[in-house]
Coordinates of C-alpha atoms in Angstrom, one line a residue:
X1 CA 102.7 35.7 261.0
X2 CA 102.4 32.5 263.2
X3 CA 98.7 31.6 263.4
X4 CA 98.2 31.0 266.7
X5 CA 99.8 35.2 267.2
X6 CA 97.1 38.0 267.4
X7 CA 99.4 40.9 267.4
X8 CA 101.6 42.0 264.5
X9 CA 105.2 41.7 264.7
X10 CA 107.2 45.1 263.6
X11 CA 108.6 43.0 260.3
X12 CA 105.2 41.4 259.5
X13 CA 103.3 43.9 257.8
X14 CA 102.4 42.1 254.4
X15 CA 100.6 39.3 253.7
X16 CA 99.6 37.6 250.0
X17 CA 97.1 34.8 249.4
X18 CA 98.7 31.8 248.5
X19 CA 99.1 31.3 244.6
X20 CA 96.3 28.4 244.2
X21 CA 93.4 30.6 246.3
X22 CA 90.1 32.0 245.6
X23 CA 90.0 35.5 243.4
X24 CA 88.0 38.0 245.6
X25 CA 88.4 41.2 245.9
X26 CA 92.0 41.5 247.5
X27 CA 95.3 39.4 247.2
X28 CA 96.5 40.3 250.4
X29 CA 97.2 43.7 253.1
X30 CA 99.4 45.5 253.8
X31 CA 100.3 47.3 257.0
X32 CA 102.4 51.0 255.8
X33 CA 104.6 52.4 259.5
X34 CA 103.2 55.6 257.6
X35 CA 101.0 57.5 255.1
X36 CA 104.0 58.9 253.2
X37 CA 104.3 56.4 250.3
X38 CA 107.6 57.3 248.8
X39 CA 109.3 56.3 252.3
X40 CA 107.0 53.1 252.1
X41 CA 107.5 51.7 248.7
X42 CA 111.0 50.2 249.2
X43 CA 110.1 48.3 251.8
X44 CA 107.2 47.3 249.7
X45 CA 108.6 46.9 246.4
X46 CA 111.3 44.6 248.7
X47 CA 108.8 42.2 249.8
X48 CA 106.8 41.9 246.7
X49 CA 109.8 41.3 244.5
X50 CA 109.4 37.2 244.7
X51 CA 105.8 36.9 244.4
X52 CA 105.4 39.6 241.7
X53 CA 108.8 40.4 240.3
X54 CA 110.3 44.6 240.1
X55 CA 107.8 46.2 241.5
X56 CA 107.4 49.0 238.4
X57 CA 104.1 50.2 239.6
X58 CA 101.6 51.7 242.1
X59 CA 98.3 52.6 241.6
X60 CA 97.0 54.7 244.7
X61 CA 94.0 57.0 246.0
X62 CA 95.2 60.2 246.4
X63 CA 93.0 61.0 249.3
X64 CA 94.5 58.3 251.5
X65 CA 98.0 59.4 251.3
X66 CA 100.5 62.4 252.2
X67 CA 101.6 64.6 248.7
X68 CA 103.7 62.2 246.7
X69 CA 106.0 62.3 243.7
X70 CA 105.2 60.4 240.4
X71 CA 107.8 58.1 240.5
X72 CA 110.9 57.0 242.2
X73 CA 113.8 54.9 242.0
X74 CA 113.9 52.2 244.2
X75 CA 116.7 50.0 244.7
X76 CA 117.9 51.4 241.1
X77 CA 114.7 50.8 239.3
X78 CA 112.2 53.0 238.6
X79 CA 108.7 52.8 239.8
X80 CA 105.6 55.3 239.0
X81 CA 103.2 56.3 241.6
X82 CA 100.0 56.6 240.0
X83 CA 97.2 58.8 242.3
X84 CA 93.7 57.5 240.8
X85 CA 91.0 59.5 242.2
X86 CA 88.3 56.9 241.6
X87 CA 90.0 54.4 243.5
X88 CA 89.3 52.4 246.6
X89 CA 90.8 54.3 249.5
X90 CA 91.3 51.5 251.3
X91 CA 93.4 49.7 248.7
X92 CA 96.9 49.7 246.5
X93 CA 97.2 48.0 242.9
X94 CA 101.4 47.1 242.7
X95 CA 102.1 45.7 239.5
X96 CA 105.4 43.4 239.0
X97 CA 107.8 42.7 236.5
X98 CA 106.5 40.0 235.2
X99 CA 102.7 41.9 234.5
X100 CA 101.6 40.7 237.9
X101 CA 99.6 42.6 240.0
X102 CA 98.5 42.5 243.3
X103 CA 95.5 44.4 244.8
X104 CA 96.1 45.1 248.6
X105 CA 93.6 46.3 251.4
X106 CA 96.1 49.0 253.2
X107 CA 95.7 49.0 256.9
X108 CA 95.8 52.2 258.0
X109 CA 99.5 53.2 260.2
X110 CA 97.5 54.0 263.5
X111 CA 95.6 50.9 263.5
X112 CA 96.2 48.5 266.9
X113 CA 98.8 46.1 266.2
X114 CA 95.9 43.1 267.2
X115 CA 93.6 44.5 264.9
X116 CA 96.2 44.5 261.9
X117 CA 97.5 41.3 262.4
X118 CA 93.9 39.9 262.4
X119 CA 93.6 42.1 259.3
X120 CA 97.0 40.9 257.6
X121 CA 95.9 36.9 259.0
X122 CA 92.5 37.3 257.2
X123 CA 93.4 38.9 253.7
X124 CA 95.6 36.2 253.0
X125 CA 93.7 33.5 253.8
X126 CA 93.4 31.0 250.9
X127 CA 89.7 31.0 250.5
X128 CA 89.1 35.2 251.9
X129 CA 86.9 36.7 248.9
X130 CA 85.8 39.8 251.7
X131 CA 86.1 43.2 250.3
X132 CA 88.6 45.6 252.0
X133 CA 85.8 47.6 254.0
X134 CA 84.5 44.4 255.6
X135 CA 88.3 43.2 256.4
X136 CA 88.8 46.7 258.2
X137 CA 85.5 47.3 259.7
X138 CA 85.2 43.4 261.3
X139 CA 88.4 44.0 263.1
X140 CA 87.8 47.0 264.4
X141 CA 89.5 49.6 261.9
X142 CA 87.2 52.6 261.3
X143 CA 86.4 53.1 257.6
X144 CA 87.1 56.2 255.3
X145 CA 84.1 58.3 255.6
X146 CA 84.5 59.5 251.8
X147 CA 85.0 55.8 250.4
X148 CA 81.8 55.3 252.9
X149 CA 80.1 57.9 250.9
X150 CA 81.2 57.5 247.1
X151 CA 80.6 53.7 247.5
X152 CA 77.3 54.3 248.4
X153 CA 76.7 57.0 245.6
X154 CA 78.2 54.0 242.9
X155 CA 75.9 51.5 244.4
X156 CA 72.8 54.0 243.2
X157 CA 72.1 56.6 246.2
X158 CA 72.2 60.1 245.6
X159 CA 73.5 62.4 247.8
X160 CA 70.5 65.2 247.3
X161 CA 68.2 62.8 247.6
X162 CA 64.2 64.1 247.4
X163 CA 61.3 63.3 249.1
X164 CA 58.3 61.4 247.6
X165 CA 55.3 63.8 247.4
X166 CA 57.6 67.2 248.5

């Protein structure tokens, strides 16, 4: 994506950090036409082959995404599609070939095409250690209420919380 654009091309909906940046929390986003992963991992697997080798791998959080198989084959390889319950909503682990893996903040499908290319822009810059909720939600991309919620519940709230002296 050209810097000085604000809205997302059609082709333009990965971006990686460059190899030499700061670790954070995400290597880059990615921007699915759609929430049906086995029609979006070839295009993905596609893009990620040079920065990560055969895509073999991803790990996804079955809440964010339509009913999927386990595995495919994509452009004759095989990859496994992993649902982990416990993960991020707002993210996708794709592991490479060569053991590489790549955590992506996944912009939702319906998002404004400004918003996700200030999204795509800001993931991959160099020295971006933000987490994916603050990525999404400083751009203007409403948040998974259940990631909202279980993050909170991780971070030492409690849902049936009492009330001192009741």
């Amino acid at each position: 994506m050209r810097a000085d654009s604000l809205a997302c091309d059609a082709g333009e909906r990965l971006s990686l950090k460059p190899r030499n940046s700061e670790s954070g929390f995400v290597d880059g986003a990615w921007w699915p036409r759609s929430r049906d992963l086995t029609a979006e991992v070839p295009e993905l697997a596609i893009a990620l082959n040079g920065p990560i080798g055969p895509v073999w791998r991803v790990a996804f959080p079955p809440s964010a995404w339509g009913i999927t198989v386990r595995e495919l084959i994509c452009h004759g390889r095989l990859v496994k599609l992993e649902g982990i319950g416990s993960q991020n909503v707002h993210v996708v682990h794709v592991t490479g070939g060569n053991m590489r893996r790549v955590t992506l903040v996944v912009i939702p499908p319906e998002a404004d095409s400004v918003a996700a290319g200030r999204v795509l822009a800001a993931a991959s810059g160099q020295n971006n250690v933000a987490c994916p909720e603050t990525l999404l939600d400083g751009f203007g991309i409403p948040l998974a209420l259940e990631n909202a919620l279980s993050r909170w519940e991780s971070e030492g709230g409690r849902g049936d919380v009492a009330r001192a002296g009741g």
